[in-house]
């Protein structure tokens, strides 16, 4: 009994020390302007690159995808097939990347002259963050500043830069969970409440005519579009109608974004 | 079986590793589940570390933001302490 009491006491003492250490580290990070978090985020970029290379080499080898079919063929043909598949996979990846970058070039051309922004890769999963944030692979050293707008290739504002490191930056989604933004649909002014994943909800008077597919713009972002109306639900018993707003692009599939500096 | 037996230590290490990697690459609920499992079963300091890593990685620093995962880690470990000492005798 006494022994168990002593063990519990020593364990609680150890936990208390680590609790203090963790709180100290968090406070230190805040006081030093995010030095610890920038180191961690740099690690994410490196790990994302490594995992991408490993994934590409596994995919290129055809080990997981086509093993059963390759066993049925002779050695020479199977080697050729693997080579062709690897090339095709590589071409497909390049084609997709090229299409995205081409779309961003169209976006840049459509912006007013004198607008100076830059393209940056998305280096983290959109789903990883509980705060509706994601990381991009460009930071202070590339001229990214807090408050910069983050655009998709279609010109939709997907978020704003809320923290910058040397080579990474944190983007907070416009429709992050618990975020609200004043927006305009047609001629109606609404307050959209974000629910994460590029979705938001708003309640508007039933008298207003709102149709699916109508663009939603935000005055705070220079009347740039932030989404489209995805669904309108109303009932005769209610004076208002529920409007679902969606980003017309899958956030999880975003590979590149366009960063528009604050002054633009 | 003691929570310090080799197999228990392996389980604890595995769950903590999943939680740490999950903080970087998996949906946010993966590290949360790992934190809850660890806090319920062990007096695990790893819960604090996972919570700290999630908040340092993903918390936007513009304006005041509550570090939910760090607070959740602290609450989970200290609230679960009496439960653990009651039900999980080493």
Tab-separated table of C-alpha atoms in Angstrom:
chain	number	residue	atom	x	y	z
A	1	UNK	CA	0.000	0.000	0.000
A	2	UNK	CA	2.787	2.361	1.018
A	3	UNK	CA	4.866	1.285	-1.960
A	4	UNK	CA	1.976	1.978	-4.369
A	5	UNK	CA	1.465	5.390	-2.755
A	6	UNK	CA	5.144	6.261	-3.266
A	7	UNK	CA	5.055	5.098	-6.897
A	8	UNK	CA	1.983	7.223	-7.615
A	9	UNK	CA	3.580	10.193	-5.905
A	10	UNK	CA	6.786	9.925	-7.935
A	11	UNK	CA	4.816	9.480	-11.185
A	12	UNK	CA	2.665	12.510	-10.423
A	13	UNK	CA	5.808	14.476	-9.599
A	14	UNK	CA	7.287	13.526	-12.977
A	15	UNK	CA	4.070	14.482	-14.765
A	16	UNK	CA	4.025	17.809	-12.943
A	17	UNK	CA	7.592	18.541	-14.052
A	18	UNK	CA	6.766	17.687	-17.681
A	19	UNK	CA	3.540	19.731	-17.506
A	20	UNK	CA	5.585	22.732	-16.369
A	21	UNK	CA	8.154	22.096	-19.109
A	22	UNK	CA	5.502	21.886	-21.853
A	23	UNK	CA	3.782	25.079	-20.685
A	24	UNK	CA	7.203	26.755	-20.489
A	25	UNK	CA	8.012	25.665	-24.073
A	26	UNK	CA	4.680	27.024	-25.323
A	27	UNK	CA	5.269	30.345	-23.529
A	28	UNK	CA	8.849	30.472	-24.826
A	29	UNK	CA	7.575	29.976	-28.369
A	30	UNK	CA	5.169	32.893	-27.983
A	31	UNK	CA	7.815	35.133	-26.391
A	32	UNK	CA	10.406	34.362	-29.082
A	33	UNK	CA	7.977	35.097	-31.907
A	34	UNK	CA	7.382	31.476	-32.854
A	35	UNK	CA	10.956	30.166	-33.071
A	36	UNK	CA	9.969	26.633	-32.022
A	37	UNK	CA	6.940	26.418	-34.298
A	38	UNK	CA	8.941	27.620	-37.307
A	39	UNK	CA	11.477	24.852	-36.700
A	40	UNK	CA	8.663	22.283	-36.504
A	41	UNK	CA	6.993	23.578	-39.660
A	42	UNK	CA	10.320	23.424	-41.498
A	43	UNK	CA	10.405	19.766	-40.472
A	44	UNK	CA	6.963	19.257	-42.044
A	45	UNK	CA	8.239	20.574	-45.388
A	46	UNK	CA	11.245	18.228	-45.303
A	47	UNK	CA	9.105	15.226	-44.311
A	48	UNK	CA	6.527	16.057	-46.993
A	49	UNK	CA	9.285	16.086	-49.628
A	50	UNK	CA	10.682	12.754	-48.407
A	51	UNK	CA	7.307	11.067	-48.258
A	52	UNK	CA	6.535	12.372	-51.747
A	53	UNK	CA	9.766	10.894	-53.128
A	54	UNK	CA	9.220	7.538	-51.384
A	55	UNK	CA	5.636	7.411	-52.636
A	56	UNK	CA	6.714	8.253	-56.180
A	57	UNK	CA	9.418	5.581	-56.194
A	58	UNK	CA	7.032	2.916	-54.843
A	59	UNK	CA	4.442	3.941	-57.411
A	60	UNK	CA	7.071	3.999	-60.144
A	61	UNK	CA	8.340	0.519	-59.295
A	62	UNK	CA	4.843	-0.901	-59.707
A	63	UNK	CA	5.501	-3.144	-56.701
A	64	UNK	CA	2.148	-2.571	-55.047
A	65	UNK	CA	-0.052	-1.807	-58.023
A	66	UNK	CA	0.721	-4.377	-60.696
A	67	UNK	CA	2.549	-7.261	-59.045
A	68	UNK	CA	-0.140	-9.860	-59.714
A	69	UNK	CA	-0.369	-9.050	-63.410
A	70	UNK	CA	3.403	-8.854	-63.884
A	71	UNK	CA	3.874	-12.366	-62.504
A	72	UNK	CA	1.846	-13.738	-65.420
A	73	UNK	CA	4.095	-12.211	-68.060
A	74	UNK	CA	7.647	-13.017	-69.031
A	75	UNK	CA	10.578	-11.156	-67.506
A	76	UNK	CA	11.442	-8.951	-70.502
A	77	UNK	CA	7.902	-7.808	-71.158
A	78	UNK	CA	7.272	-7.158	-67.514
A	79	UNK	CA	10.386	-4.994	-67.251
A	80	UNK	CA	9.296	-3.022	-70.319
A	81	UNK	CA	5.821	-2.664	-68.921
A	82	UNK	CA	7.184	-1.387	-65.634
A	83	UNK	CA	9.310	1.137	-67.470
A	84	UNK	CA	6.337	2.337	-69.516
A	85	UNK	CA	4.141	2.559	-66.434
A	86	UNK	CA	6.778	4.523	-64.608
A	87	UNK	CA	7.082	6.907	-67.528
A	88	UNK	CA	3.310	7.204	-67.868
A	89	UNK	CA	3.005	7.884	-64.129
A	90	UNK	CA	5.708	10.515	-64.379
A	91	UNK	CA	4.061	12.142	-67.418
A	92	UNK	CA	0.686	12.104	-65.696
A	93	UNK	CA	2.118	13.776	-62.597
A	94	UNK	CA	3.864	16.390	-64.735
A	95	UNK	CA	0.715	16.951	-66.824
A	96	UNK	CA	-1.382	17.546	-63.702
A	97	UNK	CA	1.224	19.910	-62.286
A	98	UNK	CA	1.493	21.681	-65.640
A	99	UNK	CA	-2.289	22.143	-65.820
A	100	UNK	CA	-2.387	23.646	-62.330
A	101	UNK	CA	0.491	26.010	-63.062
A	102	UNK	CA	-1.079	26.945	-66.421
A	103	UNK	CA	-4.324	27.799	-64.615
A	104	UNK	CA	-2.347	29.977	-62.209
A	105	UNK	CA	-0.704	31.747	-65.156
A	106	UNK	CA	-4.188	32.515	-66.525
A	107	UNK	CA	-5.128	33.888	-63.105
A	108	UNK	CA	-2.032	36.104	-63.002
A	109	UNK	CA	-2.796	37.397	-66.517
A	110	UNK	CA	-6.351	38.227	-65.481
A	111	UNK	CA	-5.213	40.297	-62.476
A	112	UNK	CA	-4.802	44.092	-62.903
A	113	UNK	CA	-1.399	45.189	-64.175
A	114	UNK	CA	1.068	45.999	-61.407
A	115	UNK	CA	-0.226	43.207	-59.209
A	116	UNK	CA	2.765	41.329	-57.880
A	117	UNK	CA	2.109	37.969	-56.291
A	118	UNK	CA	3.713	34.572	-56.293
A	119	UNK	CA	2.828	30.922	-56.658
A	120	UNK	CA	3.506	28.662	-53.678
A	121	UNK	CA	3.093	24.918	-53.129
A	122	UNK	CA	0.758	23.550	-50.462
A	123	UNK	CA	2.977	21.373	-48.250
A	124	UNK	CA	0.546	19.970	-45.710
A	125	UNK	CA	-2.711	18.117	-45.656
A	126	UNK	CA	-5.771	20.331	-45.310
A	127	UNK	CA	-7.361	17.753	-42.987
A	128	UNK	CA	-4.498	17.648	-40.465
A	129	UNK	CA	-5.287	20.931	-38.799
A	130	UNK	CA	-8.063	21.239	-36.215
A	131	UNK	CA	-7.952	25.025	-36.659
A	132	UNK	CA	-8.723	25.250	-40.399
A	133	UNK	CA	-5.133	26.039	-41.346
A	134	UNK	CA	-2.588	24.625	-43.788
A	135	UNK	CA	1.067	25.196	-44.624
A	136	UNK	CA	2.547	26.599	-47.826
A	137	UNK	CA	6.171	26.245	-48.882
A	138	UNK	CA	7.040	29.944	-49.038
A	139	UNK	CA	7.720	32.412	-46.278
A	140	UNK	CA	9.438	35.633	-45.210
A	141	UNK	CA	12.429	35.031	-47.457
A	142	UNK	CA	10.093	34.864	-50.477
A	143	UNK	CA	8.324	38.092	-49.592
A	144	UNK	CA	5.229	36.541	-48.018
A	145	UNK	CA	3.716	38.759	-45.320
A	146	UNK	CA	0.930	38.294	-42.815
A	147	UNK	CA	-2.453	39.276	-44.170
A	148	UNK	CA	-1.633	38.301	-47.772
A	149	UNK	CA	-4.541	36.763	-49.659
A	150	UNK	CA	-4.294	33.154	-50.833
A	151	UNK	CA	-6.068	32.430	-54.129
A	152	UNK	CA	-6.909	29.244	-55.991
A	153	UNK	CA	-6.209	28.984	-59.714
A	154	UNK	CA	-9.835	29.965	-60.282
A	155	UNK	CA	-9.325	33.262	-58.442
A	156	UNK	CA	-11.294	32.289	-55.334
A	157	UNK	CA	-9.875	33.525	-52.026
A	158	UNK	CA	-9.208	30.381	-50.003
A	159	UNK	CA	-7.602	32.032	-46.983
A	160	UNK	CA	-5.164	34.553	-45.606
A	161	UNK	CA	-1.590	34.197	-44.392
A	162	UNK	CA	-1.642	34.383	-40.595
A	163	UNK	CA	1.911	33.396	-39.681
A	164	UNK	CA	5.192	33.316	-41.541
A	165	UNK	CA	8.494	31.554	-41.041
A	166	UNK	CA	11.600	31.793	-43.220
A	167	UNK	CA	10.415	29.217	-45.764
A	168	UNK	CA	6.900	28.323	-44.616
A	169	UNK	CA	3.697	30.184	-43.888
A	170	UNK	CA	0.430	29.267	-42.201
A	171	UNK	CA	-2.740	29.973	-44.146
A	172	UNK	CA	-6.026	30.233	-42.258
A	173	UNK	CA	-9.009	29.253	-44.372
A	174	UNK	CA	-11.701	31.848	-45.005
A	175	UNK	CA	-14.218	29.180	-43.985
A	176	UNK	CA	-12.244	27.841	-41.006
A	177	UNK	CA	-14.391	26.313	-38.249
A	178	UNK	CA	-15.967	29.014	-36.053
A	179	UNK	CA	-14.825	31.815	-38.405
A	180	UNK	CA	-17.383	34.298	-39.683
A	181	UNK	CA	-17.080	36.629	-42.635
A	182	UNK	CA	-19.280	39.316	-44.092
A	183	UNK	CA	-20.112	38.463	-47.700
A	184	UNK	CA	-22.441	39.454	-50.514
A	185	UNK	CA	-24.658	37.146	-52.592
A	186	UNK	CA	-26.304	38.971	-55.450
A	187	UNK	CA	-27.459	42.136	-53.708
A	188	UNK	CA	-27.879	40.583	-50.262
A	189	UNK	CA	-25.365	41.072	-47.495
A	190	UNK	CA	-24.861	37.950	-45.399
A	191	UNK	CA	-22.740	36.735	-42.520
A	192	UNK	CA	-21.207	33.371	-43.453
A	193	UNK	CA	-20.165	31.024	-40.654
A	194	UNK	CA	-17.333	28.710	-41.668
A	195	UNK	CA	-17.459	25.009	-40.951
A	196	UNK	CA	-14.094	23.946	-42.386
A	197	UNK	CA	-13.141	22.154	-45.589
A	198	UNK	CA	-14.182	25.096	-47.768
A	199	UNK	CA	-17.791	25.113	-46.557
A	200	UNK	CA	-19.866	27.763	-44.812
A	201	UNK	CA	-23.449	28.423	-43.842
A	202	UNK	CA	-25.543	31.550	-43.738
A	203	UNK	CA	-29.083	32.437	-42.808
A	204	UNK	CA	-30.826	34.959	-45.067
A	205	UNK	CA	-34.390	36.314	-45.256
A	206	UNK	CA	-36.714	34.151	-47.341
A	207	UNK	CA	-37.809	37.117	-49.435
A	208	UNK	CA	-34.393	37.322	-51.056
A	209	UNK	CA	-33.935	35.357	-54.259
A	210	UNK	CA	-30.799	33.231	-54.062
A	211	UNK	CA	-29.981	30.538	-56.581
A	212	UNK	CA	-27.567	27.628	-56.547
A	213	UNK	CA	-24.279	28.472	-58.240
A	214	UNK	CA	-24.477	32.195	-57.523
A	215	UNK	CA	-21.042	33.625	-56.633
A	216	UNK	CA	-20.361	34.862	-53.096
A	217	UNK	CA	-17.953	37.782	-52.802
A	218	UNK	CA	-16.290	39.306	-49.757
A	219	UNK	CA	-15.907	43.101	-49.440
A	220	UNK	CA	-13.050	42.508	-46.975
A	221	UNK	CA	-11.067	40.897	-49.796
A	222	UNK	CA	-11.686	43.575	-52.407
A	223	UNK	CA	-14.930	42.050	-53.713
A	224	UNK	CA	-13.075	38.868	-54.690
A	225	UNK	CA	-15.110	35.638	-54.774
A	226	UNK	CA	-14.841	33.322	-51.770
A	227	UNK	CA	-17.262	30.621	-52.932
A	228	UNK	CA	-20.520	29.821	-54.643
A	229	UNK	CA	-23.968	28.967	-53.330
A	230	UNK	CA	-24.087	25.185	-53.059
A	231	UNK	CA	-27.569	24.683	-51.684
A	232	UNK	CA	-30.568	26.691	-50.499
A	233	UNK	CA	-32.959	25.183	-47.973
A	234	UNK	CA	-36.111	26.937	-46.857
A	235	UNK	CA	-39.330	25.992	-45.179
A	236	UNK	CA	-42.658	27.805	-45.241
A	237	UNK	CA	-42.675	27.872	-41.438
A	238	UNK	CA	-39.461	29.847	-41.268
A	239	UNK	CA	-38.817	33.490	-42.116
A	240	UNK	CA	-35.293	32.723	-43.218
A	241	UNK	CA	-33.584	30.296	-45.566
A	242	UNK	CA	-30.360	28.384	-44.954
A	243	UNK	CA	-27.716	28.943	-47.601
A	244	UNK	CA	-24.767	26.555	-47.957
A	245	UNK	CA	-21.678	28.140	-49.446
A	246	UNK	CA	-18.969	25.963	-50.943
A	247	UNK	CA	-15.609	26.538	-52.527
A	248	UNK	CA	-15.865	25.180	-56.090
A	249	UNK	CA	-12.551	23.366	-55.711
A	250	UNK	CA	-11.609	20.437	-53.520
A	251	UNK	CA	-9.334	21.907	-50.867
A	252	UNK	CA	-7.649	18.565	-50.242
A	253	UNK	CA	-6.524	18.387	-53.875
A	254	UNK	CA	-4.923	21.849	-53.932
A	255	UNK	CA	-1.236	21.599	-54.816
A	256	UNK	CA	-0.441	25.207	-55.661
A	257	UNK	CA	-1.923	28.506	-54.559
A	258	UNK	CA	-1.352	32.091	-55.596
A	259	UNK	CA	-0.322	34.554	-52.894
A	260	UNK	CA	-1.452	38.131	-53.352
A	261	UNK	CA	0.442	40.647	-51.190
A	262	UNK	CA	-1.501	42.824	-48.751
A	263	UNK	CA	-1.145	46.054	-50.767
A	264	UNK	CA	-3.006	44.497	-53.739
B	1	UNK	CA	-0.491	-7.129	-16.009
B	2	UNK	CA	1.573	-4.116	-14.998
B	3	UNK	CA	1.454	-1.020	-17.184
B	4	UNK	CA	5.262	-1.194	-17.175
B	5	UNK	CA	5.478	-4.714	-18.663
B	6	UNK	CA	7.339	-4.946	-22.034
B	7	UNK	CA	4.155	-5.532	-24.059
B	8	UNK	CA	2.433	-2.557	-22.417
B	9	UNK	CA	5.447	-0.372	-23.105
B	10	UNK	CA	5.325	-1.445	-26.780
B	11	UNK	CA	1.632	-0.545	-26.995
B	12	UNK	CA	2.289	2.798	-25.326
B	13	UNK	CA	5.191	3.553	-27.671
B	14	UNK	CA	3.135	2.555	-30.736
B	15	UNK	CA	0.137	4.703	-29.780
B	16	UNK	CA	2.428	7.643	-28.971
B	17	UNK	CA	4.259	7.240	-32.303
B	18	UNK	CA	0.951	7.145	-34.215
B	19	UNK	CA	-0.145	10.262	-32.352
B	20	UNK	CA	3.091	12.112	-33.113
B	21	UNK	CA	3.092	11.191	-36.813
B	22	UNK	CA	-0.646	11.854	-36.948
B	23	UNK	CA	-0.024	15.396	-35.731
B	24	UNK	CA	1.960	16.011	-38.920
B	25	UNK	CA	0.161	13.978	-41.576
B	26	UNK	CA	-3.161	12.504	-40.410
B	27	UNK	CA	-6.537	14.150	-39.813
B	28	UNK	CA	-6.646	16.009	-36.490
B	29	UNK	CA	-8.828	13.391	-34.806
B	30	UNK	CA	-6.068	10.745	-35.047
B	31	UNK	CA	-3.727	12.468	-32.552
B	32	UNK	CA	-6.770	13.313	-30.418
B	33	UNK	CA	-7.788	9.647	-30.181
B	34	UNK	CA	-4.188	8.667	-29.378
B	35	UNK	CA	-4.109	11.297	-26.623
B	36	UNK	CA	-7.335	9.984	-25.109
B	37	UNK	CA	-6.184	6.340	-25.275
B	38	UNK	CA	-2.821	7.183	-23.712
B	39	UNK	CA	-4.364	9.327	-20.980
B	40	UNK	CA	-6.908	6.665	-20.065
B	41	UNK	CA	-4.400	3.830	-19.853
B	42	UNK	CA	-1.071	5.350	-18.746
B	43	UNK	CA	0.294	8.305	-16.795
B	44	UNK	CA	1.621	9.409	-20.180
B	45	UNK	CA	3.697	12.551	-20.583
B	46	UNK	CA	3.492	11.892	-24.360
B	47	UNK	CA	-0.039	13.335	-24.281
B	48	UNK	CA	1.373	16.777	-23.460
B	49	UNK	CA	3.956	16.517	-26.225
B	50	UNK	CA	1.398	15.497	-28.875
B	51	UNK	CA	-0.883	18.356	-27.820
B	52	UNK	CA	2.008	20.818	-27.904
B	53	UNK	CA	3.137	19.664	-31.364
B	54	UNK	CA	-0.404	19.925	-32.822
B	55	UNK	CA	-0.811	23.449	-31.483
B	56	UNK	CA	2.638	24.635	-32.532
B	57	UNK	CA	2.120	23.256	-36.023
B	58	UNK	CA	-1.397	24.364	-36.799
B	59	UNK	CA	-2.402	27.195	-34.478
B	60	UNK	CA	-2.618	30.453	-36.437
B	61	UNK	CA	-0.725	33.111	-34.512
B	62	UNK	CA	-2.664	36.115	-35.783
B	63	UNK	CA	-4.888	37.352	-32.950
B	64	UNK	CA	-5.713	35.447	-29.797
B	65	UNK	CA	-6.165	31.732	-30.306
B	66	UNK	CA	-6.807	29.138	-27.622
B	67	UNK	CA	-4.343	26.197	-27.777
B	68	UNK	CA	-7.116	23.610	-27.578
B	69	UNK	CA	-4.942	20.516	-27.934
B	70	UNK	CA	-2.430	21.584	-25.294
B	71	UNK	CA	-5.215	22.369	-22.837
B	72	UNK	CA	-6.965	19.112	-23.746
B	73	UNK	CA	-3.734	17.212	-23.034
B	74	UNK	CA	-3.301	18.844	-19.636
B	75	UNK	CA	-6.926	18.265	-18.724
B	76	UNK	CA	-6.928	14.657	-19.957
B	77	UNK	CA	-3.800	13.635	-18.061
B	78	UNK	CA	-4.636	15.335	-14.786
B	79	UNK	CA	-8.347	14.484	-14.815
B	80	UNK	CA	-7.638	10.866	-15.673
B	81	UNK	CA	-5.008	10.541	-12.920
B	82	UNK	CA	-7.468	9.578	-10.142
B	83	UNK	CA	-9.254	7.169	-12.497
B	84	UNK	CA	-5.996	5.483	-13.428
B	85	UNK	CA	-4.806	5.166	-9.851
B	86	UNK	CA	-8.190	3.715	-8.901
B	87	UNK	CA	-8.550	1.136	-11.654
B	88	UNK	CA	-5.078	0.441	-13.066
B	89	UNK	CA	-2.858	-0.765	-10.281
B	90	UNK	CA	0.775	-1.346	-11.364
